[in-house]
């Protein structure tokens, strides 16, 4: 096809301007696809963080908030659940299993979570996968701690190492009189577990044994003494619950929500996530909208570039006319030119996207705990790419129509 | 119906033609009668800005007359719709410009082959287009390497004009129209170019209409005509 070859040659002969235009389209396309990838990646990663848990129990608050602090360790609980209420609810017939968790302390920027060893059996992520240890095992002793993969990697922890837990989340007062020992290092999961230090509920009680409210009370209790005390938990932050049958979920949820002894609530993780997406959906749409505008700007830039070249290409159009091209062919050639640039831009954009993802992935993972999958383009993303090409072709018709008019008016004579 | 001659015998037959350019400096051209017989080579002399190119664009069917008839190779262009007229031009007329004949980014070979894309019959007539093109450029004394792999920028002006001749002649259209093809050449090269053009046009059995403001070359032709003799030009200078 000689016309396609000529169009390509013509573009190549103007490689600097054409190259910059294509690059602008490519960058904007990569941005657009990147926003979409991060968006879907974040959703998938959130959805993958909890599976096989039917309900999450917590103090009465917002459903999204409960999900965020209990599963994602984002934000804090305003209230606790008393151990009595938890035990009472956990003994209901609808409950198959219940794992309490207690949050509130931190270790060098990582959250410390108290729980029972059931956690290692019941917590499931990414479609039912269970936690496993890369080294060592579950906490056995009172002052044993299992650390997530990122905790171990970032702090360089080895098995048997002694670590000190800080009181509160951003505090400088340490429970330094009661150091923990790393009993196990968990395999990487791509969930907030990677950034968590897991200890027993009793350990949480133990380190707070000589604390009351915000400060140390009375005489300090040594690590040895504390082992003698009654360390059964008094309160927990939340609990993960599995029901004996899916049919029981709503019944149990209602029972918890109407629990007379204490204001509690239970959320279904999937439902709360859905609620969360509705909230962030607005921001996502805005972000996608902005990046779509950037693509539109790049395409308009391309149009401007074609427009500005039209005048010096009148001679070329007169040659085409003289050898028998119809004005419509000229229209087609210029549209083809725009389509080729948009296609090249879109293709280069995909290359930039994957290169960018590949480079950014470890940093995004470290900074946000978000492991972006490098997966093929989804249907939506492909549709976006096609939209870039079609959009480019459509705006390309604007200068093409102008060229069509010029070539009709010029005929064989090109007058400047 | 024509009064004199058989329309089939004429390569170009113009009757009562009227055409006007609009715009700030209106220009109009009227041709009562002009004929160019088949196989004839005619030289049309006229002043710069006198309307020569305008007349050629009417003959080629690139522009349409406001009134009158343009008959080329027996076909009334007025009876053809836009697309058919363009196709007709592609099939039947080879055009050579004064300069800048070639698409600068394409190889000379692609430039020569371009009209065939719009003229399937012409393409069929030359059989193997590439070979036909290279045969033409060989006889025009153009180096193959340059024709196949160079661009217009690699050619001298004289070489470019010869490539334009090859483009006009490929597939043997019955009419060749040349718009001041020698004016960009130096005096010594002009006569040689016209001789070359003549040889090729004769060999192809085509008719030739060449316009120029410079009548030094008119001797080579069967007939020389002055634009004033056949056309009435009116200009209303608004400035
Ligand atoms: N495309 C055009 N649009 C408007 N006016 C034109 C156009 N082409 C030529 N003219 C006018 O027609 C007149 C004749 O021009 P042209 O046919 O190019 O003369 P020549 O070829 O004899 O030099 C000029 O006055 C020019 O201004
Ligand atoms: Mg002219």
XYZ file of C-alpha atoms and ligand atoms in Angstrom:
683
model
C 0.000 0.000 0.000
C 1.865 2.977 -1.327
C -0.237 5.572 0.542
C 0.539 4.009 3.911
C 4.210 3.857 2.993
C 4.175 7.499 1.930
C 2.363 8.543 5.110
C 5.003 6.760 7.190
C 7.825 8.276 5.169
C 6.295 11.702 5.554
C 6.085 11.253 9.323
C 9.651 9.992 9.502
C 10.855 12.983 7.515
C 9.429 15.193 10.260
C 10.755 12.977 13.021
C 11.550 15.622 15.607
C 8.114 17.221 15.803
C 6.374 13.922 15.170
C 8.558 12.226 17.778
C 7.770 14.822 20.428
C 4.073 14.637 19.633
C 4.087 10.851 19.867
C 6.021 11.066 23.126
C 3.431 13.446 24.588
C 0.664 11.030 23.632
C 2.685 8.120 25.005
C 3.341 9.793 28.359
C -0.275 10.814 28.777
C -1.456 7.339 27.818
C 0.973 5.759 30.271
C -0.279 8.100 32.987
C -3.878 7.242 32.221
C -3.216 3.501 32.187
C -1.015 3.831 35.271
C -3.819 5.470 37.247
C -6.115 2.679 36.154
C -3.546 -0.001 37.050
C -2.906 1.477 40.486
C -6.640 1.826 41.046
C -7.442 -1.767 40.128
C -4.239 -2.954 41.808
C -5.228 -1.220 45.042
C -8.710 -2.679 44.888
C -7.433 -6.153 44.176
C -4.845 -5.891 46.911
C -7.455 -4.712 49.431
C -9.845 -7.445 48.375
C -7.037 -10.007 48.638
C -6.186 -8.963 52.178
C -9.006 -10.819 53.818
C -10.795 -13.926 52.766
C -12.769 -16.664 54.474
C -13.728 -14.340 57.328
C -17.486 -13.894 57.545
C -17.740 -11.079 60.053
C -15.539 -8.620 61.849
C -16.616 -7.667 65.337
C -15.698 -4.381 66.931
C -16.942 -1.513 69.054
C -19.774 0.419 67.442
C -18.295 2.783 64.884
C -18.426 3.124 61.100
C -18.294 -0.114 59.169
C -15.537 1.147 56.929
C -13.583 2.403 59.898
C -13.815 -0.955 61.651
C -12.604 -2.735 58.534
C -9.764 -0.258 58.052
C -8.332 -0.457 61.532
C -8.898 -4.152 62.143
C -7.741 -5.549 58.803
C -5.659 -2.829 57.188
C -4.218 -1.268 60.336
C -5.283 2.127 59.053
C -6.536 4.473 61.763
C -7.388 3.489 65.317
C -10.221 2.032 67.292
C -12.023 4.532 69.459
C -13.341 1.880 71.783
C -12.567 -1.653 72.797
C -14.687 -4.753 73.120
C -14.716 -6.288 76.578
C -13.448 -9.804 76.879
C -16.744 -10.886 78.484
C -18.777 -9.699 75.527
C -16.381 -11.365 73.121
C -16.552 -14.680 74.956
C -20.312 -14.439 75.227
C -20.731 -13.825 71.496
C -18.071 -16.365 70.516
C -20.006 -19.065 72.308
C -23.146 -18.509 70.241
C -24.159 -21.469 68.114
C -23.762 -19.574 64.839
C -20.060 -19.059 65.524
C -17.682 -21.636 64.091
C -14.519 -19.846 65.141
C -13.559 -16.433 66.485
C -10.104 -14.889 66.646
C -9.657 -11.825 68.886
C -7.112 -9.184 68.033
C -5.718 -6.377 70.091
C -4.012 -3.399 68.522
C -2.536 -0.248 69.934
C 1.179 -0.744 70.398
C 3.910 -0.307 67.890
C 7.424 -1.376 67.217
C 9.714 0.997 65.321
C 6.926 2.169 63.026
C 5.270 -1.224 62.675
C 2.044 -2.193 64.373
C 2.050 -4.740 67.131
C -0.956 -7.030 67.206
C -1.930 -9.292 70.050
C -3.945 -12.353 69.112
C -4.275 -16.072 69.733
C -2.430 -18.774 67.849
C -5.711 -19.448 66.030
C -4.883 -16.378 64.010
C -2.282 -18.333 62.079
C -4.909 -20.934 61.169
C -7.847 -18.658 60.540
C -6.405 -15.615 58.844
C -6.616 -16.199 55.090
C -5.667 -13.920 52.217
C -5.763 -13.954 48.424
C -8.514 -16.504 47.938
C -7.903 -18.713 50.942
C -4.116 -18.786 51.338
C -2.862 -19.334 54.867
C 0.083 -17.664 56.564
C 3.307 -19.624 56.608
C 6.660 -19.088 58.201
C 9.804 -18.437 56.230
C 11.810 -19.145 59.380
C 10.923 -20.237 62.897
C 7.353 -20.593 64.096
C 4.443 -19.243 66.099
C 5.004 -17.433 69.376
C 5.106 -20.082 72.116
C 6.488 -18.210 75.088
C 4.798 -15.163 76.607
C 7.459 -12.842 75.191
C 7.698 -14.441 71.773
C 6.859 -12.425 68.647
C 6.275 -13.433 65.038
C 7.250 -10.684 62.608
C 5.986 -9.969 59.099
C 8.272 -10.258 56.093
C 8.711 -6.484 55.673
C 9.406 -5.982 59.361
C 12.175 -8.540 59.218
C 13.599 -7.239 55.975
C 13.504 -3.539 56.842
C 14.805 -3.931 60.363
C 17.150 -6.770 59.480
C 15.710 -9.104 62.096
C 16.890 -12.661 62.599
C 15.386 -15.433 64.657
C 15.984 -15.093 68.378
C 16.635 -11.363 68.220
C 15.391 -9.266 71.136
C 13.005 -6.429 70.324
C 11.310 -3.762 72.409
C 7.688 -2.752 71.950
C 6.667 0.875 72.278
C 3.557 1.954 74.057
C 0.995 3.540 71.782
C 1.532 4.088 68.113
C 3.939 6.989 67.938
C 5.419 7.137 71.342
C 8.869 7.265 72.776
C 8.033 5.429 75.935
C 9.141 1.863 75.486
C 8.179 -1.266 77.276
C 11.899 -1.756 77.475
C 11.781 -3.722 80.633
C 9.963 -6.500 78.795
C 11.796 -7.269 75.566
C 10.423 -9.797 73.095
C 12.240 -12.499 71.187
C 11.629 -13.097 67.478
C 10.246 -16.608 67.276
C 9.329 -16.634 63.629
C 9.496 -14.648 60.420
C 6.467 -14.877 58.171
C 6.525 -15.436 54.440
C 5.695 -12.383 52.320
C 1.946 -12.056 51.727
C 1.456 -8.665 50.089
C -0.948 -7.761 52.941
C -0.591 -5.588 56.069
C 0.524 -8.733 57.909
C 3.928 -8.159 56.316
C 4.199 -4.988 58.363
C 2.926 -6.381 61.659
C 4.545 -7.779 64.774
C 2.334 -10.536 66.154
C 2.366 -11.420 69.843
C -0.053 -13.196 72.169
C -2.947 -11.404 73.851
C -1.381 -12.262 77.177
C 1.801 -10.491 76.152
C -0.188 -7.336 75.509
C -1.641 -7.638 78.996
C 1.787 -8.333 80.426
C 3.495 -5.274 79.029
C 0.656 -3.134 80.323
C 0.504 -4.782 83.730
C 2.219 -1.859 85.449
C 0.524 0.723 83.249
C -2.699 2.492 83.846
C -4.253 4.956 81.449
C -1.389 6.856 79.853
C 1.407 6.321 82.270
C 3.303 3.933 84.456
C 1.623 3.290 87.831
C 3.061 2.396 91.128
C 5.888 -0.018 91.345
C 7.320 -1.479 88.193
C 6.650 -5.143 87.654
C 9.557 -7.077 86.234
C 9.320 -9.484 83.344
C 9.769 -12.403 85.703
C 7.119 -11.180 88.121
C 4.618 -10.565 85.403
C 4.588 -14.236 84.460
C 3.030 -14.944 87.836
C 0.092 -12.592 87.293
C -3.284 -13.352 85.796
C -2.786 -12.243 82.232
C -6.151 -13.194 80.809
C -7.204 -10.353 78.527
C -9.677 -7.761 79.684
C -10.453 -6.129 76.392
C -9.748 -6.594 72.685
C -9.886 -4.276 69.700
C -11.740 -6.503 67.276
C -12.350 -10.089 66.340
C -12.526 -12.090 63.156
C -15.439 -14.496 63.093
C -16.287 -17.473 60.909
C -19.839 -18.761 60.978
C -20.870 -22.368 60.879
C -22.916 -21.765 57.756
C -23.213 -18.827 55.375
C -26.884 -18.665 56.220
C -25.989 -17.694 59.792
C -24.035 -14.592 58.856
C -26.913 -12.141 58.889
C -28.491 -13.629 61.959
C -25.228 -13.352 63.854
C -24.597 -9.874 62.534
C -27.971 -8.750 63.791
C -27.356 -10.358 67.177
C -24.055 -8.520 67.513
C -25.449 -5.206 66.361
C -28.283 -5.534 68.907
C -26.090 -6.848 71.682
C -27.605 -5.377 74.836
C -24.553 -5.348 77.125
C -22.318 -3.147 75.031
C -22.541 -1.060 71.822
C -20.953 -3.399 69.299
C -21.091 -3.927 65.615
C -20.244 -6.590 63.071
C -19.415 -5.999 59.425
C -19.160 -8.357 56.485
C -15.711 -7.586 55.030
C -16.895 -7.616 51.398
C -19.765 -5.268 52.165
C -17.558 -2.844 54.072
C -15.017 -2.908 51.224
C -17.790 -2.101 48.791
C -18.727 0.836 50.987
C -15.107 1.929 50.992
C -14.965 1.825 47.194
C -18.038 3.980 47.014
C -16.250 6.566 49.126
C -12.938 6.509 47.238
C -14.762 6.066 43.918
C -15.229 9.821 43.647
C -11.515 10.458 44.006
C -10.719 7.676 41.584
C -13.077 9.085 39.018
C -11.573 12.533 39.469
C -8.085 11.133 39.008
C -9.092 9.183 35.926
C -10.846 12.274 34.613
C -7.739 14.392 35.071
C -5.519 11.842 33.358
C -8.038 11.546 30.527
C -7.806 15.315 30.138
C -4.042 14.997 29.891
C -4.510 12.507 27.054
C -6.946 14.889 25.374
C -4.396 17.698 25.701
C -1.720 15.580 24.041
C -4.086 14.743 21.190
C -4.949 18.403 20.764
C -1.225 19.118 20.659
C -0.961 16.653 17.819
C -3.774 18.421 15.990
C -2.051 21.750 16.425
C 1.156 20.231 15.087
C -0.590 18.933 11.959
C -2.341 22.268 11.511
C 0.868 24.243 11.693
C 2.436 22.051 9.027
C -0.406 22.363 6.554
C 0.728 25.497 4.818
C 4.136 24.233 3.854
C 2.586 21.024 2.634
C 0.287 22.625 0.092
C 2.769 21.823 -2.670
C 2.646 18.184 -1.633
C -1.141 18.224 -1.796
C -1.065 19.821 -5.251
C 1.212 16.980 -6.405
C -1.222 14.423 -5.067
C -4.091 16.167 -6.825
C -2.168 16.361 -10.109
C -1.411 12.649 -10.183
C -5.077 11.869 -9.719
C -5.749 11.886 -5.965
C -9.236 12.960 -5.014
C -9.557 15.680 -2.405
C -11.055 12.960 -0.259
C -7.800 11.002 -0.526
C -5.974 14.018 0.891
C -8.462 14.086 3.736
C -7.829 10.391 4.248
C -4.045 10.759 4.143
C -4.016 13.416 6.849
C -6.427 11.471 8.994
C -4.245 8.408 8.517
C -1.280 10.452 9.658
C -3.084 11.374 12.869
C -4.189 7.779 13.353
C -0.624 6.547 12.927
C 0.710 9.038 15.451
C -2.024 8.198 17.946
C -1.360 4.476 17.476
C 2.380 4.928 17.889
C 1.725 7.054 20.988
C -0.612 4.461 22.479
C 1.836 1.631 21.774
C 4.756 3.531 23.251
C 2.503 4.433 26.178
C 1.992 0.746 26.946
C 5.739 0.185 26.856
C 6.287 3.145 29.194
C 3.537 1.861 31.488
C 5.100 -1.544 31.958
C 8.597 -0.135 32.263
C 7.274 2.324 34.835
C 5.392 -0.344 36.759
C 8.438 -2.537 36.788
C 10.601 0.266 38.135
C 8.037 1.635 40.600
C 6.795 -1.675 41.969
C 9.354 -2.224 44.713
C 9.061 1.398 45.852
C 5.264 1.374 45.904
C 5.368 -1.903 47.775
C 7.772 -0.533 50.370
C 5.978 2.783 50.766
C 2.332 1.694 50.666
C 2.391 -2.076 51.044
C 0.720 -2.204 47.672
C 2.090 -4.889 45.417
C 1.150 -3.893 41.885
C 0.712 -6.910 39.664
C 2.345 -6.715 36.231
C -0.557 -8.279 34.406
C -1.635 -7.965 30.777
C -3.966 -5.110 29.896
C -7.522 -5.626 31.078
C -10.529 -5.163 28.833
C -11.090 -1.709 30.297
C -7.498 -0.681 29.706
C -7.570 -2.010 26.158
C -10.771 -0.065 25.609
C -8.971 3.027 26.944
C -6.141 2.476 24.470
C -8.562 2.054 21.602
C -10.267 5.246 22.738
C -6.912 7.065 22.512
C -6.432 5.868 18.936
C -10.006 6.650 17.926
C -9.882 10.003 19.692
C -6.617 10.852 17.927
C -8.081 9.879 14.588
C -11.182 11.936 15.220
C -9.351 15.112 16.203
C -7.030 14.413 13.268
C -9.953 14.910 10.918
C -10.092 18.588 11.893
C -6.812 19.565 10.164
C -7.586 16.957 7.501
C -10.772 18.773 6.608
C -8.824 22.001 6.454
C -6.311 20.355 4.095
C -9.196 19.107 1.984
C -10.518 22.661 1.651
C -7.071 24.064 0.888
C -6.418 21.496 -1.804
C -9.759 22.260 -3.403
C -9.077 25.995 -3.355
C -5.487 25.663 -4.547
C -6.092 23.356 -7.455
C -2.825 23.110 -9.341
C -1.459 26.466 -8.293
C 0.004 26.927 -4.881
C 0.016 30.561 -3.980
C 1.504 31.649 -0.718
C -21.707 17.662 -31.245
C -18.690 19.479 -32.543
C -18.616 21.724 -35.531
C -15.206 20.831 -36.813
C -13.323 17.598 -36.630
C -14.235 14.391 -34.911
C -13.983 14.676 -31.120
C -12.233 11.321 -31.178
C -9.391 12.896 -33.132
C -8.724 15.593 -30.592
C -6.625 15.169 -27.489
C -7.904 18.478 -26.099
C -10.988 20.309 -27.236
C -12.086 23.486 -25.425
C -15.337 25.309 -26.261
C -16.701 28.593 -24.909
C -14.865 28.111 -21.667
C -15.287 30.546 -18.818
C -13.630 30.397 -15.448
C -13.061 32.874 -12.637
C -10.998 32.852 -9.478
C -12.754 34.611 -6.631
C -11.020 36.292 -3.778
C -9.479 39.701 -3.284
C -7.937 39.864 -6.736
C -10.518 38.371 -9.062
C -9.214 36.893 -12.274
C -11.270 35.454 -15.084
C -10.393 33.545 -18.176
C -12.485 32.847 -21.279
C -11.487 30.502 -24.095
C -13.755 30.435 -27.109
C -12.050 27.650 -28.909
C -8.887 25.575 -28.586
C -8.016 22.200 -30.074
C -5.026 19.934 -29.807
C -5.072 16.980 -32.169
C -3.986 13.517 -31.165
C -0.262 13.082 -31.386
C 0.295 16.810 -31.705
C 2.840 18.689 -29.629
C 1.744 22.249 -28.928
C 3.630 25.084 -27.245
C 1.465 27.635 -25.442
C 3.213 30.871 -24.588
C 1.861 33.375 -22.105
C 2.967 36.005 -19.623
C 3.524 35.139 -16.017
C 0.249 35.398 -14.143
C -1.561 35.286 -17.469
C -3.609 32.234 -16.611
C -1.579 29.376 -18.125
C -1.635 27.208 -15.049
C -5.279 28.039 -14.545
C -6.031 26.827 -18.057
C -4.081 23.606 -17.466
C -5.980 22.956 -14.257
C -9.217 23.206 -16.239
C -7.884 20.782 -18.863
C -6.831 18.388 -16.116
C -10.208 18.610 -14.438
C -8.709 19.814 -11.177
C -10.867 22.920 -11.455
C -14.232 23.102 -13.166
C -15.190 25.804 -15.641
C -18.156 28.030 -14.841
C -19.384 27.501 -18.395
C -18.343 25.724 -21.572
C -16.862 22.347 -22.343
C -13.552 20.659 -21.755
C -13.140 17.515 -23.806
C -10.022 15.437 -23.244
C -9.304 12.367 -25.335
C -12.910 12.345 -26.464
C -14.437 12.596 -22.989
C -16.403 15.612 -21.809
C -15.050 16.353 -18.345
C -18.201 18.280 -17.505
C -20.130 15.030 -17.689
C -17.945 13.424 -15.045
C -18.530 13.811 -11.336
C -15.673 14.820 -8.998
C -14.281 11.379 -8.239
C -14.629 10.209 -11.835
C -12.835 13.332 -13.057
C -9.937 12.705 -10.718
C -9.800 9.090 -11.845
C -9.923 10.252 -15.465
C -6.975 12.549 -14.883
C -5.042 9.772 -13.215
C -5.705 7.422 -16.131
C -5.276 9.758 -19.068
C -3.090 12.733 -18.201
C 0.532 12.980 -17.155
C 1.373 16.271 -15.443
C 4.798 17.910 -15.133
C 5.206 21.038 -13.004
C 7.684 23.814 -13.144
C 9.550 22.648 -10.032
C 9.047 20.824 -6.784
C 7.467 18.014 -8.715
C 8.364 15.376 -6.206
C 7.204 14.412 -2.758
C 10.395 15.210 -0.861
C 10.178 12.355 1.618
C 9.486 9.580 -0.882
C 11.971 7.799 -3.128
C 11.944 8.943 -6.759
C 10.677 5.464 -7.617
C 7.662 5.847 -5.328
C 7.039 9.255 -6.852
C 6.971 7.701 -10.303
C 4.667 4.874 -9.204
C 2.256 7.150 -7.339
C -0.141 7.935 -10.249
C -0.618 4.222 -10.878
C -2.205 3.914 -7.457
C -5.039 6.123 -8.656
C -5.158 4.625 -12.168
C -5.696 0.874 -12.260
C -5.944 0.737 -16.064
C -2.701 2.596 -16.454
C -1.123 0.257 -13.929
C -2.400 -2.777 -15.860
C -1.020 -1.313 -19.049
C 2.518 -1.152 -17.733
C 2.495 -4.762 -16.574
C 5.308 -4.733 -14.057
C 5.250 -1.136 -12.733
C 8.658 -1.218 -11.078
C 10.380 -2.492 -14.179
C 8.488 -0.036 -16.358
C 9.540 2.825 -14.084
C 13.174 1.764 -14.010
C 13.166 1.299 -17.771
C 11.927 4.876 -18.138
C 14.493 6.285 -15.757
C 17.225 4.326 -17.541
C 16.303 5.885 -20.868
C 16.128 9.287 -19.145
C 19.685 8.719 -17.986
C 18.930 8.576 -14.258
C 21.103 6.429 -11.951
C 19.149 3.483 -10.547
C 20.665 3.624 -7.094
C 19.370 7.167 -6.669
C 15.952 6.343 -8.082
C 15.360 3.369 -5.850
C 16.971 4.483 -2.642
C 17.459 8.242 -2.786
C 15.007 11.044 -2.060
C 14.158 14.136 -4.060
C 16.741 16.048 -2.038
C 19.492 13.798 -3.414
C 18.649 14.772 -7.000
C 19.654 17.842 -8.965
C 16.854 20.029 -10.307
C 17.433 18.589 -13.783
C 17.216 15.049 -12.418
C 14.045 15.919 -10.547
C 12.461 17.208 -13.751
C 13.390 13.986 -15.519
C 11.829 11.959 -12.722
C 8.715 14.077 -13.236
C 8.796 13.136 -16.931
C 8.974 9.466 -15.994
C 6.029 9.926 -13.631
C 3.990 11.627 -16.348
C 4.805 8.941 -18.899
C 4.470 5.762 -16.869
C 1.597 3.609 -18.090
C 1.421 5.668 -21.301
C -1.338 8.202 -20.706
C -2.520 9.706 -24.017
C -1.944 13.321 -22.927
C 1.064 14.953 -21.301
C 0.639 18.402 -19.818
C 3.772 20.326 -18.864
C 3.603 23.574 -16.876
C 6.848 25.492 -17.552
C 8.948 22.355 -16.981
C 12.174 24.014 -18.088
C 12.044 27.315 -16.256
C 13.970 25.965 -13.292
C 16.741 24.637 -15.545
C 19.695 26.604 -16.864
C 19.642 27.642 -20.495
C 21.920 24.857 -21.727
C 19.847 22.156 -20.112
C 16.511 23.470 -21.362
C 16.825 22.395 -24.988
C 18.217 19.008 -23.998
C 15.310 18.532 -21.622
C 12.749 19.401 -24.266
C 14.404 17.000 -26.718
C 14.283 14.249 -24.137
C 10.655 15.032 -23.364
C 9.828 14.974 -27.062
C 11.512 11.631 -27.643
C 9.638 10.046 -24.789
C 6.278 11.556 -25.700
C 6.692 10.452 -29.311
C 7.780 6.981 -28.248
C 4.682 6.697 -26.114
C 2.490 8.049 -28.912
C 1.093 10.728 -26.583
C -0.007 14.279 -27.263
C 1.814 17.119 -25.535
C 0.761 20.526 -24.321
C 3.542 22.559 -22.830
C 3.084 26.074 -21.480
C 5.826 28.569 -20.823
C 6.379 32.296 -20.590
C 9.607 31.827 -22.532
C 9.120 31.188 -26.273
C 12.717 30.304 -27.089
C 11.805 26.641 -27.075
C 8.763 26.941 -29.317
C 10.701 25.866 -32.418
C 10.754 22.239 -31.346
C 6.967 21.965 -31.412
C 4.437 21.158 -34.129
C 2.644 24.361 -33.333
C 3.107 27.382 -31.094
C 0.168 29.337 -29.751
C 0.042 32.515 -27.694
C -2.411 32.561 -24.818
C -3.771 35.962 -25.937
C -4.784 34.404 -29.246
C -7.064 31.858 -27.662
C -8.057 33.376 -24.335
C -9.554 36.585 -23.005
C -8.387 37.524 -19.564
C -10.084 40.031 -17.280
C -8.687 41.270 -14.043
C -10.364 43.622 -11.666
C -7.655 44.875 -9.423
C -9.318 45.764 -6.193
C -6.121 46.842 -4.516
N -5.820 29.018 -6.471
C -6.066 30.280 -6.852
N -6.952 31.031 -6.184
C -7.200 32.300 -6.532
N -6.613 32.908 -7.554
C -5.719 32.229 -8.293
C -5.386 30.881 -7.968
N -4.457 30.436 -8.846
C -4.211 31.470 -9.667
N -4.964 32.543 -9.355
C -4.965 33.826 -10.049
O -5.107 33.564 -11.425
C -4.226 34.387 -12.141
C -3.463 33.526 -13.130
O -2.594 32.704 -12.444
P -1.891 31.454 -13.130
O -2.928 30.668 -13.852
O -1.091 30.782 -12.115
O -0.948 32.194 -14.186
P 0.345 31.644 -14.905
O 0.386 30.174 -14.725
O 0.161 32.058 -16.347
O 1.510 32.325 -14.296
C -3.318 35.096 -11.168
O -3.717 36.440 -11.119
C -3.585 34.465 -9.863
O -3.662 35.449 -8.877
Mg 1.863 29.034 -13.750
